[in-house]
Amino acid sequence: MPRPVTLNPSRPGPTDRPPPPIPDRVSYYNFDDVRKDLTLVESPWIVQENMASSFQVSLPSERGYVTVTLAKENSEKGTLADVTVFGSPAPHLSIDLEKKKLLHLLKELQDMRVCPGIRDANLQDLAGAPDGRTSYYRHMEYKCVNGKVTHISSVKSTRCELLLPPSSPLCQKCVQIEKVLLQKRNTLAEAVTKPIHPNAPLHNMPKAQLKEAFKHTRLENNRLQKELQLFKEKMEEESVHMNEAMHSSLCAVDTGQLKEGSLQKLFWEEQQKALTCKAKGMR
């Protein structure tokens, strides 16, 4: 007869332990393993390049041009995938395919959307082509609509994330640049209302401020021209015109008969002196 089992109430129960970690599954061991899956790539992805040492898979679409490139020399095992968008590298999207299937990566990239950048029309003129000195640049995207080539202008950060999850309207890098541009626009708007310093360098002046200064100068010049014309007309009305005969008669006045030291003699002496001077030689 089997011996009955008795439970010891003082004995502690079993200890709860977390389940053991699931071992990482290796998808590819080397570059050649990844290259074998190129036969499984389907539309809209296309294999643009397939060589013994590298290959390239691209996604051309209206949302952007995404390219995934693998090369043997890029990593020790040759499984590092580099991602580019519109020809610009996206290092935060580069991934080692040792533990990730190529088709899974392509599916994730296909579901993402291109960062549109800052589309505010009032901020476009504040950015230019990439020059390596500013943290933002102006990006032009050309499209053909109804047989006509049109373009879409946007401002992007030099560190733009390029690809975003479907729910994200703008990457954080571009959001920061948008705040910088809004502050810059407000600063320029305030500077327009301030007078330009006489010694301020013109090449650093905002275009709007120069236009306002030129407009003010033109209005002031027009006002002075009108005042000058009115002054000339008034002088013509109030002045006395002297002909040659009157000039000769005034010069022939004999001041010797006038009393010495009298006001009349002084007047005619000064008049004759003025009449004999050059037109622009008298003060």
mmCIF file of C-alpha atoms in Angstrom, residues 11-188:
data_model
loop_
_atom_site.group_PDB
_atom_site.id
_atom_site.type_symbol
_atom_site.label_atom_id
_atom_site.label_comp_id
_atom_site.label_asym_id
_atom_site.label_seq_id
_atom_site.Cartn_x
_atom_site.Cartn_y
_atom_site.Cartn_z
ATOM 1 C CA ARG A 11 7.196 24.793 3.759
ATOM 2 C CA PRO A 12 7.191 27.807 1.371
ATOM 3 C CA GLY A 13 5.492 27.508 -1.979
ATOM 4 C CA PRO A 14 7.251 27.547 -5.335
ATOM 5 C CA THR A 15 9.004 30.768 -6.306
ATOM 6 C CA ASP A 16 7.601 32.668 -9.282
ATOM 7 C CA ARG A 17 10.310 33.126 -11.849
ATOM 8 C CA PRO A 18 10.107 34.928 -15.197
ATOM 9 C CA PRO A 19 10.145 32.707 -18.234
ATOM 10 C CA PRO A 20 13.509 32.265 -19.871
ATOM 11 C CA PRO A 21 14.278 34.761 -22.631
ATOM 12 C CA ILE A 22 13.481 33.682 -26.132
ATOM 13 C CA PRO A 23 16.719 33.214 -28.000
ATOM 14 C CA ASP A 24 17.366 35.658 -30.823
ATOM 15 C CA ARG A 25 16.704 34.129 -34.163
ATOM 16 C CA VAL A 26 19.389 34.719 -36.732
ATOM 17 C CA SER A 27 17.912 35.648 -40.093
ATOM 18 C CA TYR A 28 21.117 35.942 -42.093
ATOM 19 C CA TYR A 29 24.675 34.918 -41.411
ATOM 20 C CA ASN A 30 26.343 36.808 -44.230
ATOM 21 C CA PHE A 31 25.784 38.948 -47.306
ATOM 22 C CA ASP A 32 25.126 35.984 -49.580
ATOM 23 C CA ASP A 33 22.239 34.850 -47.375
ATOM 24 C CA VAL A 34 20.573 38.257 -47.697
ATOM 25 C CA ARG A 35 21.152 38.301 -51.440
ATOM 26 C CA LYS A 36 19.223 35.048 -51.842
ATOM 27 C CA ASP A 37 16.022 36.790 -50.673
ATOM 28 C CA LEU A 38 16.135 39.215 -53.590
ATOM 29 C CA THR A 39 14.063 36.714 -55.533
ATOM 30 C CA LEU A 40 11.225 37.323 -53.042
ATOM 31 C CA VAL A 41 11.127 41.102 -53.519
ATOM 32 C CA GLU A 42 7.789 42.152 -55.002
ATOM 33 C CA SER A 43 6.239 45.318 -56.412
ATOM 34 C CA PRO A 44 6.323 48.232 -55.714
ATOM 35 C CA TRP A 45 9.949 47.505 -54.776
ATOM 36 C CA ILE A 46 12.345 46.963 -57.642
ATOM 37 C CA VAL A 47 15.851 45.528 -57.676
ATOM 38 C CA GLN A 48 17.974 48.181 -59.348
ATOM 39 C CA GLU A 49 21.346 46.562 -58.821
ATOM 40 C CA ASN A 50 22.325 42.973 -58.090
ATOM 41 C CA MET A 51 26.054 42.309 -58.022
ATOM 42 C CA ALA A 52 28.261 39.792 -56.271
ATOM 43 C CA SER A 53 29.478 42.389 -53.763
ATOM 44 C CA SER A 54 26.431 44.657 -53.409
ATOM 45 C CA PHE A 55 22.790 45.105 -54.339
ATOM 46 C CA GLN A 56 20.241 47.915 -54.304
ATOM 47 C CA VAL A 57 16.464 47.841 -53.857
ATOM 48 C CA SER A 58 14.385 50.976 -54.499
ATOM 49 C CA LEU A 59 10.845 52.194 -53.951
ATOM 50 C CA PRO A 60 9.930 54.861 -56.524
ATOM 51 C CA SER A 61 6.595 56.456 -55.710
ATOM 52 C CA GLU A 62 4.844 59.789 -55.319
ATOM 53 C CA ARG A 63 5.737 59.798 -51.631
ATOM 54 C CA GLY A 64 9.452 59.692 -52.239
ATOM 55 C CA TYR A 65 12.335 57.686 -53.569
ATOM 56 C CA VAL A 66 13.566 55.217 -50.951
ATOM 57 C CA THR A 67 16.641 53.082 -51.597
ATOM 58 C CA VAL A 68 18.066 50.212 -49.543
ATOM 59 C CA THR A 69 21.682 49.301 -50.286
ATOM 60 C CA LEU A 70 23.812 46.437 -48.983
ATOM 61 C CA ALA A 71 27.511 45.979 -49.625
ATOM 62 C CA LYS A 72 29.946 43.388 -48.328
ATOM 63 C CA GLU A 73 32.527 45.946 -47.251
ATOM 64 C CA ASN A 74 30.063 47.991 -45.150
ATOM 65 C CA SER A 75 30.233 45.609 -42.190
ATOM 66 C CA GLU A 76 32.005 42.510 -40.974
ATOM 67 C CA LYS A 77 29.243 40.163 -42.121
ATOM 68 C CA GLY A 78 27.947 42.333 -44.941
ATOM 69 C CA THR A 79 24.422 42.480 -43.517
ATOM 70 C CA LEU A 80 24.259 46.232 -42.768
ATOM 71 C CA ALA A 81 21.498 47.885 -44.816
ATOM 72 C CA ASP A 82 21.891 51.589 -45.633
ATOM 73 C CA VAL A 83 18.701 53.566 -46.347
ATOM 74 C CA THR A 84 18.553 56.748 -48.432
ATOM 75 C CA VAL A 85 15.585 59.011 -49.246
ATOM 76 C CA PHE A 86 15.791 61.354 -52.243
ATOM 77 C CA GLY A 87 19.489 60.556 -52.329
ATOM 78 C CA SER A 88 19.990 61.767 -48.738
ATOM 79 C CA PRO A 89 21.279 59.174 -46.248
ATOM 80 C CA ALA A 90 19.010 58.263 -43.344
ATOM 81 C CA PRO A 91 21.454 56.812 -40.778
ATOM 82 C CA HIS A 92 18.771 56.339 -38.118
ATOM 83 C CA LEU A 93 17.012 53.890 -40.470
ATOM 84 C CA SER A 94 20.109 51.838 -41.250
ATOM 85 C CA ILE A 95 19.883 48.414 -39.646
ATOM 86 C CA ASP A 96 21.817 45.180 -39.421
ATOM 87 C CA LEU A 97 19.774 42.447 -41.112
ATOM 88 C CA GLU A 98 21.403 39.685 -39.104
ATOM 89 C CA LYS A 99 18.224 39.413 -37.004
ATOM 90 C CA LYS A 100 15.682 40.987 -39.360
ATOM 91 C CA LYS A 101 14.323 39.712 -42.630
ATOM 92 C CA LEU A 102 14.839 41.872 -45.704
ATOM 93 C CA LEU A 103 11.154 41.681 -46.635
ATOM 94 C CA HIS A 104 10.145 42.852 -43.152
ATOM 95 C CA LEU A 105 12.412 45.884 -43.496
ATOM 96 C CA LEU A 106 10.971 46.727 -46.909
ATOM 97 C CA LYS A 107 7.424 46.431 -45.560
ATOM 98 C CA GLU A 108 8.202 48.815 -42.681
ATOM 99 C CA LEU A 109 9.768 51.367 -45.010
ATOM 100 C CA GLN A 110 6.849 51.110 -47.415
ATOM 101 C CA ASP A 111 4.368 51.922 -44.637
ATOM 102 C CA MET A 112 6.305 55.029 -43.572
ATOM 103 C CA ARG A 113 5.747 58.475 -45.066
ATOM 104 C CA VAL A 114 8.272 61.054 -46.207
ATOM 105 C CA CYS A 115 8.707 64.051 -43.910
ATOM 106 C CA PRO A 116 7.086 66.908 -45.879
ATOM 107 C CA GLY A 117 9.186 69.618 -44.257
ATOM 108 C CA ILE A 118 7.957 73.125 -43.449
ATOM 109 C CA ARG A 119 5.468 74.251 -46.107
ATOM 110 C CA ASP A 120 4.588 77.681 -44.670
ATOM 111 C CA ALA A 121 4.842 80.084 -47.627
ATOM 112 C CA ASN A 122 5.976 82.941 -45.363
ATOM 113 C CA LEU A 123 9.051 80.984 -44.254
ATOM 114 C CA GLN A 124 10.353 79.783 -47.624
ATOM 115 C CA ASP A 125 12.425 82.898 -48.398
ATOM 116 C CA LEU A 126 14.271 82.570 -45.079
ATOM 117 C CA ALA A 127 16.130 79.461 -46.279
ATOM 118 C CA GLY A 128 18.428 78.801 -49.208
ATOM 119 C CA ALA A 129 20.427 75.993 -50.728
ATOM 120 C CA PRO A 130 22.516 73.831 -48.360
ATOM 121 C CA ASP A 131 25.753 75.672 -47.598
ATOM 122 C CA GLY A 132 27.087 73.767 -44.590
ATOM 123 C CA ARG A 133 26.711 76.804 -42.310
ATOM 124 C CA THR A 134 23.017 76.706 -41.434
ATOM 125 C CA SER A 135 21.055 73.884 -39.841
ATOM 126 C CA TYR A 136 18.278 74.077 -42.440
ATOM 127 C CA TYR A 137 17.891 74.381 -46.198
ATOM 128 C CA ARG A 138 15.240 74.885 -48.865
ATOM 129 C CA HIS A 139 14.151 71.732 -50.672
ATOM 130 C CA MET A 140 12.451 71.819 -54.081
ATOM 131 C CA GLU A 141 10.366 68.879 -55.248
ATOM 132 C CA TYR A 142 9.304 68.882 -58.895
ATOM 133 C CA LYS A 143 6.210 67.123 -60.214
ATOM 134 C CA CYS A 144 4.372 66.898 -63.511
ATOM 135 C CA VAL A 145 0.663 67.727 -63.263
ATOM 136 C CA ASN A 146 -1.488 67.684 -66.411
ATOM 137 C CA GLY A 147 1.574 67.923 -68.597
ATOM 138 C CA LYS A 148 3.011 70.915 -66.715
ATOM 139 C CA VAL A 149 6.018 70.841 -64.427
ATOM 140 C CA THR A 150 5.259 72.273 -60.996
ATOM 141 C CA HIS A 151 7.317 72.448 -57.844
ATOM 142 C CA ILE A 152 6.675 72.240 -54.126
ATOM 143 C CA SER A 153 8.952 74.249 -51.864
ATOM 144 C CA SER A 154 9.698 73.239 -48.289
ATOM 145 C CA VAL A 155 12.290 73.974 -45.625
ATOM 146 C CA LYS A 156 13.947 70.997 -43.969
ATOM 147 C CA SER A 157 16.438 70.451 -41.217
ATOM 148 C CA THR A 158 19.865 69.178 -42.216
ATOM 149 C CA ARG A 159 19.206 66.403 -39.687
ATOM 150 C CA CYS A 160 15.692 65.649 -40.948
ATOM 151 C CA GLU A 161 14.540 62.112 -40.194
ATOM 152 C CA LEU A 162 13.216 61.875 -43.797
ATOM 153 C CA LEU A 163 10.857 58.952 -43.101
ATOM 154 C CA LEU A 164 8.165 59.056 -40.422
ATOM 155 C CA PRO A 165 5.481 56.796 -39.022
ATOM 156 C CA PRO A 166 2.133 57.325 -40.781
ATOM 157 C CA SER A 167 0.704 59.210 -37.785
ATOM 158 C CA SER A 168 3.525 61.782 -37.521
ATOM 159 C CA PRO A 169 2.924 65.022 -39.481
ATOM 160 C CA LEU A 170 6.479 66.354 -39.104
ATOM 161 C CA CYS A 171 9.745 65.088 -37.656
ATOM 162 C CA GLN A 172 11.036 66.642 -34.432
ATOM 163 C CA LYS A 173 14.098 68.131 -36.128
ATOM 164 C CA CYS A 174 11.937 70.071 -38.583
ATOM 165 C CA VAL A 175 9.602 71.150 -35.764
ATOM 166 C CA GLN A 176 12.570 72.774 -34.014
ATOM 167 C CA ILE A 177 13.622 74.499 -37.239
ATOM 168 C CA GLU A 178 10.077 75.817 -37.706
ATOM 169 C CA LYS A 179 10.272 77.510 -34.306
ATOM 170 C CA VAL A 180 13.625 79.064 -35.244
ATOM 171 C CA LEU A 181 12.250 80.390 -38.545
ATOM 172 C CA LEU A 182 9.135 81.835 -36.904
ATOM 173 C CA GLN A 183 11.313 83.695 -34.421
ATOM 174 C CA LYS A 184 13.541 84.916 -37.244
ATOM 175 C CA ARG A 185 10.527 86.156 -39.202
ATOM 176 C CA ASN A 186 9.234 88.070 -36.185
ATOM 177 C CA THR A 187 12.666 89.629 -35.657
ATOM 178 C CA LEU A 188 12.809 90.748 -39.282
#
